[in-house]
Short mmCIF file of C-alpha atoms in Angstrom, two decimals:
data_model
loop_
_atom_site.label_atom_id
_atom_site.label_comp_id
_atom_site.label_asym_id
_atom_site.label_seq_id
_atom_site.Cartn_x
_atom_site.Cartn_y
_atom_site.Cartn_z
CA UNK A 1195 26.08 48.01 -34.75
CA UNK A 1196 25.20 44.89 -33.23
CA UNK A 1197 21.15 45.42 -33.54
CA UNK A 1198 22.10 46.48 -36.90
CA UNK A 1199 23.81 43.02 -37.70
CA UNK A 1200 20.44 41.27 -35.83
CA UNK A 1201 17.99 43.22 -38.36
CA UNK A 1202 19.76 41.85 -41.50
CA UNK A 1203 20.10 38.32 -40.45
CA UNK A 1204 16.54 38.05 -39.30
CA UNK A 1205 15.29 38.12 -43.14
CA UNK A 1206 18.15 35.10 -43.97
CA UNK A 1207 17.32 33.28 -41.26
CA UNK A 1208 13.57 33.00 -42.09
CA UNK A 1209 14.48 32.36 -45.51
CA UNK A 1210 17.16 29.87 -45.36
CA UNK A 1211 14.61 28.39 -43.07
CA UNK A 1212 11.71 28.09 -45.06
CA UNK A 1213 13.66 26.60 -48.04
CA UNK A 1214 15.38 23.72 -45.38
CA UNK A 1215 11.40 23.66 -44.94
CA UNK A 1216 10.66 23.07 -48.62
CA UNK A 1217 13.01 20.74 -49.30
CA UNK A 1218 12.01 18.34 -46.46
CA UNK A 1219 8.64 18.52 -47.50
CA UNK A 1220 9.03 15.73 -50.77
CA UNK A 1221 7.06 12.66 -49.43
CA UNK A 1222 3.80 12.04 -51.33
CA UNK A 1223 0.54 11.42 -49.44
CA UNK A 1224 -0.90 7.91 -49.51
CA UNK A 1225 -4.47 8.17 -50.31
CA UNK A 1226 -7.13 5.50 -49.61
CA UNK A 1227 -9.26 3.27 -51.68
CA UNK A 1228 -12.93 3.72 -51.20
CA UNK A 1229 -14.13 0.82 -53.90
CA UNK A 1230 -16.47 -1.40 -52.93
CA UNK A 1231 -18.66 -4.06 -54.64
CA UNK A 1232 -21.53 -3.08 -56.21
CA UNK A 1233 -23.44 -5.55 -54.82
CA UNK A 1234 -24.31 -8.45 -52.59
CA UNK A 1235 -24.80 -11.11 -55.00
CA UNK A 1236 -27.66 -10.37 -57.45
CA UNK A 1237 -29.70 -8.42 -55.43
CA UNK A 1238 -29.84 -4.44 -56.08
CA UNK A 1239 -32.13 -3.04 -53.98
CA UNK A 1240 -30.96 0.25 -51.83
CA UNK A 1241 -33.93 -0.34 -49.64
CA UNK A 1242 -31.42 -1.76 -46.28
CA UNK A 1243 -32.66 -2.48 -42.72
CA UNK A 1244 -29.92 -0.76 -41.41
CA UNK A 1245 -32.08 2.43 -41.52
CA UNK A 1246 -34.30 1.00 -39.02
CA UNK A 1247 -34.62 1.92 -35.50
CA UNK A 1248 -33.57 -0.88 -33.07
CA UNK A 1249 -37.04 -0.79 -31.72
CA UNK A 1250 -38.56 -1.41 -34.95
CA UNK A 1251 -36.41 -3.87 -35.78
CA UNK A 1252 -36.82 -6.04 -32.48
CA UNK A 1253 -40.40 -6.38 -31.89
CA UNK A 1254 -39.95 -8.40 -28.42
CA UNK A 1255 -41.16 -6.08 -25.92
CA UNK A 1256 -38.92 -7.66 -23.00
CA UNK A 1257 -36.17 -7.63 -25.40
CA UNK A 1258 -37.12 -3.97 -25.94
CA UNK A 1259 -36.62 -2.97 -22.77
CA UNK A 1260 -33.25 -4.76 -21.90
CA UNK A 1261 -31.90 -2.51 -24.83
CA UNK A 1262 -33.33 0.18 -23.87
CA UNK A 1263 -31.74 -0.26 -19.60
CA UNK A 1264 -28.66 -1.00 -20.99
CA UNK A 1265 -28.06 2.16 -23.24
CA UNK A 1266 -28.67 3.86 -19.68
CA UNK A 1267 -27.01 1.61 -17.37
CA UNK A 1268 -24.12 0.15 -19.47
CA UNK A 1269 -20.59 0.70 -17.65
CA UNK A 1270 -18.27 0.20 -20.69
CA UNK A 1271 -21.01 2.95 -22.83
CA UNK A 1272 -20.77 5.40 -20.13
CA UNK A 1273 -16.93 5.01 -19.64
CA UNK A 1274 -16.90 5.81 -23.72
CA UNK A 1275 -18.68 8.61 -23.20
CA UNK A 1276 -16.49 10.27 -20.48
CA UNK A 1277 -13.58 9.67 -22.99
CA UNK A 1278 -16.00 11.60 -25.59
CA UNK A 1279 -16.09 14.32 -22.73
CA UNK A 1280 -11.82 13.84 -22.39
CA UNK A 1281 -11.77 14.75 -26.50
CA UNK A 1282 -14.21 17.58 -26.58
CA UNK A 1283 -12.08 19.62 -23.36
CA UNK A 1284 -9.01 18.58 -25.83
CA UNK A 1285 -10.52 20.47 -28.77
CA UNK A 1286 -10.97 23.21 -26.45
CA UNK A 1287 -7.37 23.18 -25.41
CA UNK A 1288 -6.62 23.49 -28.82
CA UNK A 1289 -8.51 26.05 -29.67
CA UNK A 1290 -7.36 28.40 -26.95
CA UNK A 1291 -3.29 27.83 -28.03
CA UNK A 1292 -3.95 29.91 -31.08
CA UNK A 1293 -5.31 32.58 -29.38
CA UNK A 1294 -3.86 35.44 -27.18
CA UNK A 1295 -3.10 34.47 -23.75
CA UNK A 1296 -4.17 37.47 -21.49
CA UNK A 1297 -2.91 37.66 -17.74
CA UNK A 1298 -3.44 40.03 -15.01
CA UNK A 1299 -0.51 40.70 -13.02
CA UNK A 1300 0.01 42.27 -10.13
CA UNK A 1301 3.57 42.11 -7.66
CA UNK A 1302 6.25 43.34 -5.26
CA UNK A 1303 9.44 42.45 -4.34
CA UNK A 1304 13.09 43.87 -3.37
CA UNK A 1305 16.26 43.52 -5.62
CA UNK A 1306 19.86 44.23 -4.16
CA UNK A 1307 22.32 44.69 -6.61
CA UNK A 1308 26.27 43.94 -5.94
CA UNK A 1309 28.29 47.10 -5.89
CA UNK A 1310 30.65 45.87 -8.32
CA UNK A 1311 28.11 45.53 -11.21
CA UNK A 1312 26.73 47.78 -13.82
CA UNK A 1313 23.66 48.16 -12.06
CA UNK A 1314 25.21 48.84 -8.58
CA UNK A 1315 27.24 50.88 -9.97
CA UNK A 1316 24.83 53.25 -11.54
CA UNK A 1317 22.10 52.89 -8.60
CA UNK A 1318 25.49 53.67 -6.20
CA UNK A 1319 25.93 56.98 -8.01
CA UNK A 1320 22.59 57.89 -9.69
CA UNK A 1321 19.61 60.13 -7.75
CA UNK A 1322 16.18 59.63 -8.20
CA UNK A 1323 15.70 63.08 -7.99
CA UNK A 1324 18.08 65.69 -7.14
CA UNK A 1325 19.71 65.19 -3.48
CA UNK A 1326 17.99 61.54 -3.14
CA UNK A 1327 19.46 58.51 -3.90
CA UNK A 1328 17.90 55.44 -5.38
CA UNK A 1329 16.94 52.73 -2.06
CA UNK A 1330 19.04 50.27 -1.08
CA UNK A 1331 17.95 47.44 -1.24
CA UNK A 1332 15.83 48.31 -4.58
CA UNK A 1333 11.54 47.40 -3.80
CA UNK A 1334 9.84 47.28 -6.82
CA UNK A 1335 6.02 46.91 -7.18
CA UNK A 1336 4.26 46.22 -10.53
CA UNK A 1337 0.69 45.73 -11.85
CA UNK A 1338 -0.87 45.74 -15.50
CA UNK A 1339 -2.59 43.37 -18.20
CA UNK A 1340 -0.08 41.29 -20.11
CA UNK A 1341 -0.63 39.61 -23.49
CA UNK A 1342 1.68 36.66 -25.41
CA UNK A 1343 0.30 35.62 -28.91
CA UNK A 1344 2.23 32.48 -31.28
CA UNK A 1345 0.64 34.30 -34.29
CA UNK A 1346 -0.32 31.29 -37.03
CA UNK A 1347 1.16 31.90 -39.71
CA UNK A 1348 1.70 28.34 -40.85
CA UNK A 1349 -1.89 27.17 -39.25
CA UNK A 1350 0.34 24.79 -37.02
CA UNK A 1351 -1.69 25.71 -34.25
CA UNK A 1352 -5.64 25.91 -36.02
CA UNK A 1353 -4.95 22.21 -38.26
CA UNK A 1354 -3.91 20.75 -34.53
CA UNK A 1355 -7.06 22.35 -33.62
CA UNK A 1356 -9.24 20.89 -36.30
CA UNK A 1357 -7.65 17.36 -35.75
CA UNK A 1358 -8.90 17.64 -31.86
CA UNK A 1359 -12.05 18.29 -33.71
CA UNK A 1360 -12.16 15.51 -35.95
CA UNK A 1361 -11.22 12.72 -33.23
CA UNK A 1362 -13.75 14.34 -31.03
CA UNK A 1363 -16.16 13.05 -33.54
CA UNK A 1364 -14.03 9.88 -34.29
CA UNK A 1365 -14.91 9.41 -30.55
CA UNK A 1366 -18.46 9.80 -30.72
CA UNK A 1367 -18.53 7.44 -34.21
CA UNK A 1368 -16.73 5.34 -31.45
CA UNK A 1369 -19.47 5.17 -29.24
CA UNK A 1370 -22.22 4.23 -32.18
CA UNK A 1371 -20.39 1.19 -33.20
CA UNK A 1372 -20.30 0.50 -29.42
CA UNK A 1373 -23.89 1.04 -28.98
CA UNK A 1374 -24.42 -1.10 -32.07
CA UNK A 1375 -22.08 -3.69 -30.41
CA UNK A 1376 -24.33 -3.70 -27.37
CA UNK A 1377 -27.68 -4.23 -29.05
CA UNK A 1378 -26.44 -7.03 -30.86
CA UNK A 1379 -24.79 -8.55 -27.57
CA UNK A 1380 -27.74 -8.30 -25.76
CA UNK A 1381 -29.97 -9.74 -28.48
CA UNK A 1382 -27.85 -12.40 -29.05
CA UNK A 1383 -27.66 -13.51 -25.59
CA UNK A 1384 -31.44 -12.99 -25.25
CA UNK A 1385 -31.90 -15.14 -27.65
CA UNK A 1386 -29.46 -18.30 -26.14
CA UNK A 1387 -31.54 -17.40 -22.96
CA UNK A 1388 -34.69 -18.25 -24.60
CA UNK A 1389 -32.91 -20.96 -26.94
CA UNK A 1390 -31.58 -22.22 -23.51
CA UNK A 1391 -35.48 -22.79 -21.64
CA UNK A 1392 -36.37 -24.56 -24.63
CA UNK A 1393 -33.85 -27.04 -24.51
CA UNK A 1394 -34.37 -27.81 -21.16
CA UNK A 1395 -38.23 -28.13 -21.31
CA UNK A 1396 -37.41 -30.83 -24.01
CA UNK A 1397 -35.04 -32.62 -21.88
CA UNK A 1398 -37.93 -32.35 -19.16
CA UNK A 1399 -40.29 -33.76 -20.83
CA UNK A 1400 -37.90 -37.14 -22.04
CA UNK A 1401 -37.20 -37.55 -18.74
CA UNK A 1402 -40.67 -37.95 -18.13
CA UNK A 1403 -41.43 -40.37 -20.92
CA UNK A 1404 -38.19 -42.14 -20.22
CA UNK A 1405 -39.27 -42.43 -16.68
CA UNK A 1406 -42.30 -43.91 -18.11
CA UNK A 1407 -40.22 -46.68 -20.09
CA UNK A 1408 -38.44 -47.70 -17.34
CA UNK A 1409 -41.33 -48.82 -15.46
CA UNK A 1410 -42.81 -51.02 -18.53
CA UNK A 1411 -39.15 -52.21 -18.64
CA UNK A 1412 -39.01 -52.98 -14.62
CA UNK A 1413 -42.44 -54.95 -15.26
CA UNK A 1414 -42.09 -56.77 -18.32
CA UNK A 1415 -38.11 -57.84 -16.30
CA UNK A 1416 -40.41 -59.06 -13.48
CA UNK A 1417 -42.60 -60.84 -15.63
CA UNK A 1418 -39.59 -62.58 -17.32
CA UNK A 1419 -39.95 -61.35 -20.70
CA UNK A 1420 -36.32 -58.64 -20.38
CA UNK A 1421 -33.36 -59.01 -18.58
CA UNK A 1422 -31.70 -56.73 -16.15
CA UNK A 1423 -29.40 -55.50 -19.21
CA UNK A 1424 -32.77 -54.10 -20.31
CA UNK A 1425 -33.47 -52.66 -17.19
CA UNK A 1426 -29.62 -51.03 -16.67
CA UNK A 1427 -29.58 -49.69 -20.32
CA UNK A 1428 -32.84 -47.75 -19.87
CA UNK A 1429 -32.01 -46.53 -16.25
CA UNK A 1430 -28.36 -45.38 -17.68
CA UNK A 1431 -30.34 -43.67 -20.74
CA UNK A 1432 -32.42 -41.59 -17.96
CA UNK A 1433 -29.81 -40.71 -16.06
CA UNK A 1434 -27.71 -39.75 -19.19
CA UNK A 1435 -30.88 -37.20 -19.97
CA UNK A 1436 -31.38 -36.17 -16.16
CA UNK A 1437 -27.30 -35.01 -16.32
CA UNK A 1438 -28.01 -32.85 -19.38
CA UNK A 1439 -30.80 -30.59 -17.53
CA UNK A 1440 -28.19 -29.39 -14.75
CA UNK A 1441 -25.45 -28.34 -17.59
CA UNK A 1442 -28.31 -26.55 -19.42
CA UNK A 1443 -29.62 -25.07 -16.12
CA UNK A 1444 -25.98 -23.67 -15.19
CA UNK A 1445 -25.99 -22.13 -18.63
CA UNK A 1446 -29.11 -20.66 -17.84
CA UNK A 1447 -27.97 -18.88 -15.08
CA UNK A 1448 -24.82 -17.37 -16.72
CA UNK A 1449 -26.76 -15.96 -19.80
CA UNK A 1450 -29.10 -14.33 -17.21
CA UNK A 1451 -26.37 -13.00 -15.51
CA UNK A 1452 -24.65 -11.68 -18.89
CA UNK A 1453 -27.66 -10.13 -19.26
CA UNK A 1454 -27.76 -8.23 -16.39
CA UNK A 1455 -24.28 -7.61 -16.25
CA UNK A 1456 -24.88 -6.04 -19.73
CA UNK A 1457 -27.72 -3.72 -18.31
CA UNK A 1458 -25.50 -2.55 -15.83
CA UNK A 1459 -27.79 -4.15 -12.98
CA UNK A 1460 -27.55 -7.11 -10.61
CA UNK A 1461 -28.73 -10.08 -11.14
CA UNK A 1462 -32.70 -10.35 -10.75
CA UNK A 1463 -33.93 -12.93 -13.51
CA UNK A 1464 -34.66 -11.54 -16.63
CA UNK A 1465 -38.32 -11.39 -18.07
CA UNK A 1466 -38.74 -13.19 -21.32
CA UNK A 1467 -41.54 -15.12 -23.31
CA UNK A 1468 -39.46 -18.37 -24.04
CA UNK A 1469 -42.47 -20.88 -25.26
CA UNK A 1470 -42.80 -19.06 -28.50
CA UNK A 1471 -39.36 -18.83 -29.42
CA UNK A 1472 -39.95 -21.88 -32.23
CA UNK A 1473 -42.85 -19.82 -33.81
CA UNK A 1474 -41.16 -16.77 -34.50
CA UNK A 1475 -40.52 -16.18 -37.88
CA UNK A 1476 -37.97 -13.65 -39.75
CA UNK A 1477 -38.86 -11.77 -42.54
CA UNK A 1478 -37.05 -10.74 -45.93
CA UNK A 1479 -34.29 -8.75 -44.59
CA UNK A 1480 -33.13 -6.00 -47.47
CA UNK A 1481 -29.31 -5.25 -47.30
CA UNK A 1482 -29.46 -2.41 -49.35
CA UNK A 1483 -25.74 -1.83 -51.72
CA UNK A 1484 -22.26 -1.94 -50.47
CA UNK A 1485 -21.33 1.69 -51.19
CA UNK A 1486 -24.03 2.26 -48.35
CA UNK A 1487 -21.82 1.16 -45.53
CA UNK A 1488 -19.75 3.66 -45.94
CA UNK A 1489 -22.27 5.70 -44.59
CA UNK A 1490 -24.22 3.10 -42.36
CA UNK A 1491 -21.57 1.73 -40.47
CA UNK A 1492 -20.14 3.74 -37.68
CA UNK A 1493 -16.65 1.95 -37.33
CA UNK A 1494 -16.39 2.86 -41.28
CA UNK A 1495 -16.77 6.35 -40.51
CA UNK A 1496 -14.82 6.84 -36.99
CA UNK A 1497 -11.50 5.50 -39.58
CA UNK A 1498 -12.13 8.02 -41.84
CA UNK A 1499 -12.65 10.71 -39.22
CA UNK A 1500 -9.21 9.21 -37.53
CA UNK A 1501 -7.77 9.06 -41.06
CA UNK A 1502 -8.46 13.07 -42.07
CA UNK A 1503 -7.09 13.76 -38.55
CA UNK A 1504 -4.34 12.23 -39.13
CA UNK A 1505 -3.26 14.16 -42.40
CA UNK A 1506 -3.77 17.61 -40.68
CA UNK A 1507 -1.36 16.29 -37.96
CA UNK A 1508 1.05 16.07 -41.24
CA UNK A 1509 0.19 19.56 -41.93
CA UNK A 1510 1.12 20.47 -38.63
CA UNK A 1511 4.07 18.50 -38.07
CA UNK A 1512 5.03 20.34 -41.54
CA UNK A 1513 4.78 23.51 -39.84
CA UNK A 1514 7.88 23.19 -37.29
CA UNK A 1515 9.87 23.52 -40.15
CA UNK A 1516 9.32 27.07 -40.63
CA UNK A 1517 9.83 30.09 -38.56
CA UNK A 1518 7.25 31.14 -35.36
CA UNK A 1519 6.30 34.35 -34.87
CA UNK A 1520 5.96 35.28 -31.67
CA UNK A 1521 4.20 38.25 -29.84
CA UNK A 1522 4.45 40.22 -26.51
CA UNK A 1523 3.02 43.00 -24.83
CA UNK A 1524 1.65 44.67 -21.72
CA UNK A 1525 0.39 48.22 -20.20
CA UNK A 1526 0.50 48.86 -16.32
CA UNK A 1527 2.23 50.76 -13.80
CA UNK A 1528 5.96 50.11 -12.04
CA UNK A 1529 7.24 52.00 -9.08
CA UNK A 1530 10.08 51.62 -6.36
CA UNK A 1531 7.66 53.12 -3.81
CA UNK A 1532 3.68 51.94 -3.61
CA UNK A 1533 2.82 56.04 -3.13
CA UNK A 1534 4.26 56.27 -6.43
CA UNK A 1535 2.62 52.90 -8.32
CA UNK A 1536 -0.64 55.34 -9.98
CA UNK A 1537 1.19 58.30 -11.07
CA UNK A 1538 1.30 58.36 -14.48
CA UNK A 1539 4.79 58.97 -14.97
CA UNK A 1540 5.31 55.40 -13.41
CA UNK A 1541 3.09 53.72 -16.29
CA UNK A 1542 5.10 51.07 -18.20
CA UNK A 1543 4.39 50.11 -21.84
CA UNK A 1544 6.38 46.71 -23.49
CA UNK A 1545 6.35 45.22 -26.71
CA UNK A 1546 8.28 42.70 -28.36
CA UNK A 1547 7.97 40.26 -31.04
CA UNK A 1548 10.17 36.66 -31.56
CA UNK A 1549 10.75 35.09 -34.68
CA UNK A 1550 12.06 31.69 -34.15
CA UNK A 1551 13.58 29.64 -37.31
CA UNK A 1552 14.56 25.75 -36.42
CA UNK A 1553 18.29 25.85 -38.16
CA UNK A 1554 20.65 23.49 -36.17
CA UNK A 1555 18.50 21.06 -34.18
CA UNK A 1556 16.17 19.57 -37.03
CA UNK A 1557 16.19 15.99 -36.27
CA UNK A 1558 13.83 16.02 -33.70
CA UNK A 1559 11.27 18.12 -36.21
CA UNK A 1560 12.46 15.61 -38.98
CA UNK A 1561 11.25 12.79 -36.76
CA UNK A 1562 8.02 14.47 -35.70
CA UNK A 1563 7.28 14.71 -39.58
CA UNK A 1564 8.17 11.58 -40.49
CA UNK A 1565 5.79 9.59 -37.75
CA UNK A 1566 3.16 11.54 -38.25
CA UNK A 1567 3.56 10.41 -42.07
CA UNK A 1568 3.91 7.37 -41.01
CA UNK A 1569 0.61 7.28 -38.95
CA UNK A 1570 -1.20 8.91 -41.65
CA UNK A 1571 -0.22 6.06 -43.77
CA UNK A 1572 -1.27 3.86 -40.48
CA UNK A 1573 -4.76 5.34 -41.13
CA UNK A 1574 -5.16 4.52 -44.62
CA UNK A 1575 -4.62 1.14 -44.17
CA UNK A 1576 -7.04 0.72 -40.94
CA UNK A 1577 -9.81 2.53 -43.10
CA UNK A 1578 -9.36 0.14 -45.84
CA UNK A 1579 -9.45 -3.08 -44.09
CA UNK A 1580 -12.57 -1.79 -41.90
CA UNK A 1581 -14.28 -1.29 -45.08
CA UNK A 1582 -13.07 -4.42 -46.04
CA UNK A 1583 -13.79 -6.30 -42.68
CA UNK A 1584 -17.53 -4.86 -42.92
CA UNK A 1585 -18.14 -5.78 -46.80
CA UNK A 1586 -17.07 -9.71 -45.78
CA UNK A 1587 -19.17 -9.28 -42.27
CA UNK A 1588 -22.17 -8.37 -44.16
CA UNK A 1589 -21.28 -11.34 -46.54
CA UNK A 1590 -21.26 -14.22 -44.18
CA UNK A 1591 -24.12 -13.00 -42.33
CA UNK A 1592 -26.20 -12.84 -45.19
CA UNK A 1593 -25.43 -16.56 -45.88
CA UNK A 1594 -25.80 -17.45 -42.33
CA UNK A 1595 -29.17 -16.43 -43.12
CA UNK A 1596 -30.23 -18.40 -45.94
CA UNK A 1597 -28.25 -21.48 -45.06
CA UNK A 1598 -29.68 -21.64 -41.72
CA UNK A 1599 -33.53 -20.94 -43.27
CA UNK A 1600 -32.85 -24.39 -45.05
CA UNK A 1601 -31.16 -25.91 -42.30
CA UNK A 1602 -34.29 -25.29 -39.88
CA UNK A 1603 -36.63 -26.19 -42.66
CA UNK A 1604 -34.71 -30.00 -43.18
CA UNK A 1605 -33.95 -30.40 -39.43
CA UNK A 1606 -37.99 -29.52 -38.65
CA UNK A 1607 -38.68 -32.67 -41.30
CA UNK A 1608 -35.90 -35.02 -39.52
CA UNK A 1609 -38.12 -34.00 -36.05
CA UNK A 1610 -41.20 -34.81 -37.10
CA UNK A 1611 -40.21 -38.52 -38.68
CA UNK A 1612 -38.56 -38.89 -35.60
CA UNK A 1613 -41.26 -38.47 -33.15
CA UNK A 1614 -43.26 -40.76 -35.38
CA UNK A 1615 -40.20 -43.26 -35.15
CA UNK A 1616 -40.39 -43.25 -30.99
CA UNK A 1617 -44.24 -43.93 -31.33
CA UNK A 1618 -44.37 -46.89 -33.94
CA UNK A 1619 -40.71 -48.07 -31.74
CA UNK A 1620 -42.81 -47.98 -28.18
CA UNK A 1621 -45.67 -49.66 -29.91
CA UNK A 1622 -43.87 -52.89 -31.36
CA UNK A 1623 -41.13 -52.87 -28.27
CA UNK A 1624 -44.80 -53.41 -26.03
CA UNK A 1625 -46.17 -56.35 -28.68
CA UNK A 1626 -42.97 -57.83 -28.98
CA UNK A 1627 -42.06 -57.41 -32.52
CA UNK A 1628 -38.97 -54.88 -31.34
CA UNK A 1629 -36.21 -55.05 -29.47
CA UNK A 1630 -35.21 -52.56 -26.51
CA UNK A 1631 -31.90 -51.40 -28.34
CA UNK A 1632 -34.41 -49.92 -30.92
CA UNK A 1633 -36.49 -47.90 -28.59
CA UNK A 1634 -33.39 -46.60 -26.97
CA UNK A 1635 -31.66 -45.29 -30.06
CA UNK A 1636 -35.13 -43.93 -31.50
CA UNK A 1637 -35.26 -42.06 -28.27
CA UNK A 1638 -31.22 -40.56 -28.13
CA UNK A 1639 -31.70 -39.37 -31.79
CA UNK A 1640 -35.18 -37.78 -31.25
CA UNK A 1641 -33.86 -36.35 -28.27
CA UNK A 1642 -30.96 -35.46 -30.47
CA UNK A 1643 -32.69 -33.99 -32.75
CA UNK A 1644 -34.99 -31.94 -31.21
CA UNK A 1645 -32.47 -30.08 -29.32
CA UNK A 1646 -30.80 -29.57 -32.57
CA UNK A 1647 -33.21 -27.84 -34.29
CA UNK A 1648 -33.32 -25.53 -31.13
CA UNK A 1649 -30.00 -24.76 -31.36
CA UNK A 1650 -30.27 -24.29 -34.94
CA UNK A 1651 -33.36 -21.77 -34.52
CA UNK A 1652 -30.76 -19.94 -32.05
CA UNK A 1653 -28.72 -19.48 -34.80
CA UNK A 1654 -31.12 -18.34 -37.16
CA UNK A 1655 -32.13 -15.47 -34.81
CA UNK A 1656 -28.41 -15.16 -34.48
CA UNK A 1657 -27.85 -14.47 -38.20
CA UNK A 1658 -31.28 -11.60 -37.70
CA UNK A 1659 -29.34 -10.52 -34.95
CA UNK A 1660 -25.74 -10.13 -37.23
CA UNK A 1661 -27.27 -8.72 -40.34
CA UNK A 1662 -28.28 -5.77 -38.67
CA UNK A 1663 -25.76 -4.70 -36.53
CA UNK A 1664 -22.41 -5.87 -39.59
CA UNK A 1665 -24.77 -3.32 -42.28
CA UNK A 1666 -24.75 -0.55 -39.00
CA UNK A 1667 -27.73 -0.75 -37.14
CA UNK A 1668 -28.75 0.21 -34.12
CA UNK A 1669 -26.66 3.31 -33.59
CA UNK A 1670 -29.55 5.65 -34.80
#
């Protein structure tokens, strides 16, 4: 009567439960914007640099190799990459929870049952066989292959799967934009290293002319034709300029060790061509179209990875609404006595199937739903402002790029009518027709100047450096 009763209510149950199910399901799926400017500007040429291949696109051979020991070497790349190893076991996890779990099994043990109980009581007065009584206590020894299966009939178990999959390769989209990260990093601080020598070969060299001055000042005070006010404001001048070379040769050392650190080495000087840093020149860089960073960039396409991972988790969070099915089942032998465990009359044979339908405690499934709603909506919005956040990087590097061209171009002018000022300065302070106070401030602003137009030639390599790696370079 009872199992009677159970076989009717099963079919309510797992309908009453998949309409509960229905009705929960009501919230619409925010989906993400993908528009992007059709161009940079004016220009509308596809052709980008981001297609090129790091090596190509850095034609320093020391440079080169940095790269090149730090893509082996890096800590923080390998660490990503064990992570990468952490999300690929995870896929496989998921992929073995949807299919049938299969155990060998093999046991013994004794059972004594109370004599007041149904099972005493039955063992007290049954016979195993005519004239011999069941043992007391009860040993029981078992082997046989058993089998449990969640069969997935709501794909709960193969969309949890898939997402696995899809952050595995969110993960490894993860580790482009960090390689891309790295390459620019390493180029930028290459080029401050370089930036760096050049600065301080300039302030070497005024110290030397400076050092010069001072002794035509020291005479001419001797001869009575200065004062000592002359003599103190050219001496404070050179030690001014001697004080700059230890800051710059400090910063030497900890873009050297940067460097290093970033090539996952100690620090052992790094190997660089610094006296022709003024002369290099940058070519036309092509930035292609907007819609190409969708592709290009790797951040761009590690959100959208995370983003469709995301909205299967909805599909499987949608899933504990409705009923499980679940599956059991084994074949193997059972005996009281181990003489007995192969006969064939002691073979054992068990099936049984579950079907579980949430009914009373839904709040917790509710809430399940609802965050993972709630982090799909999460994802949207990160995908949208990456695309965003790349369209604007690309943007300001590109200006960096022409504005500095210009800059360089006016600064190299102000140099040069400089230099000519501290020669034409020298050569009427020596005949008398100028006073010291002008050969001091001709020298501060060439000085000035000249390590200005360094630092603005750092920046302009800077700017190469950006362009590439904000339109996704590097990675590939």
């Amino acid at each position: 009567m009872i199992r009677q009763i159970i076989y009717k209510t099963l079919p309510v149950v797992f309908i009453l439960s998949s309409l509960l199910g229905c009705k929960t399901l009501q919230r619409p799926i925010k989906t993400e914007n993908k528009v992007v400017p059709l161009t940079y500007g004016s220009s509308q040429d596809s052709t980008t640099v981001a297609r090129m291949n790091w090596k190509e696109y850095f034609s320093d051979a020391n440079l080169v190799a940095l790269i090149d020991s730090a893509l082996k070497r890096n800590q923080e790349l390998n660490i990503t990459l064990q992570e990468i190893e952490i999300l690929r076991n995870e896929v496989r996890t998921r992929r073995g929870e949807y299919l049938p779990f299969v155990d060998v099994r093999a046991g013994a043990g004794v059972e004594k049952e109370g004599r007041y109980t149904r099972h005493g009581s039955v063992d007290e007065n049954g016979e195993i066989m005519p004239g011999k009584r069941f043992p007391d206590p009860l040993p029981n020894y078992e082997m046989g292959v058993f089998a449990s299966w969640e069969v997935d009939v709501w794909k709960k178990l193969r969309n949890s799967k898939k997402a696995a999959a899809l952050r595995y390769l969110a993960g490894r989209e993860g580790r482009n934009f960090l390689v891309t990260n790295l390459i620019g990093e390493i180029a930028n601080s290459y080029y401050e290293l370089m930036a760096l020598d050049n600065q301080l070969d300039i302030i070497v060299k005024n110290i030397a002319i400076q050092t010069n001055a001072l002794q035509i000042v020291r005479q001419q005070k001797e001869a009575a034709k200065l004062t000592q006010l002359a003599v103190n404001r050219f001496e404070a001048q050179l030690l001014n300029t001697t004080n700059l070379q230890y800051e710059i040769r400090q910063k030497i050392v900890e873009t050297e060790n940067e460097l290093s650190f970033l090539t996952g080495s100690f620090p052992n000087g790094i190997p660089r061509s610094s006296i022709q840093f003024n002369d290099i020149t940058l070519d036309s860089l092509r930035v292609g179209i907007p819609s190409q960073l969708l592709a290009n960039r790797a951040d761009i396409r590690q959100a959208e990875l995370e983003l469709s991972a995301a909205r299967l988790d909805i599909k499987a969070a949608r899933a504990n609404f409705f009923p499980s099915v679940r599956i059991e089942g084994g074949v193997g032998f059972q005996a009281f006595n181990a003489s007995y465990l192969l006969n064939p009359e002691s073979m054992l044979f068990r099936m049984a199937g579950d079907l579980v339908a949430p009914l009373v405690n839904r709040n917790a499934i509710i809430a399940q739903y609802n965050s993972a709603t709630a982090r799909q909506v999460q994802a949207v919005y990160d995908y949208e402002r990456t695309i965003l956040n790349a369209y604007v990087d690309v943007v300001n590097q590109l200006s960096s790029v022409q504005n500095f061209a210009k800059s360089y171009e006016a600064k190299s002018r102000e140099v040069d009518i400089l230099m000519q000022s501290v020669v034409i300065s020298n050569s009427l302070f020596r005949s008398a027709r100028a006073d010291y106070l002008e050969v001091l401030l001709t020298q501060r602003e060439a000085l000035e100047s000249k390590m200005e137009l360094v630092e603005i030639k750092r920046r302009q390599m800077n700017s190469k450096v950006n362009i590439y790696r904000a339109l996704g370079g590097g990675w590939n």
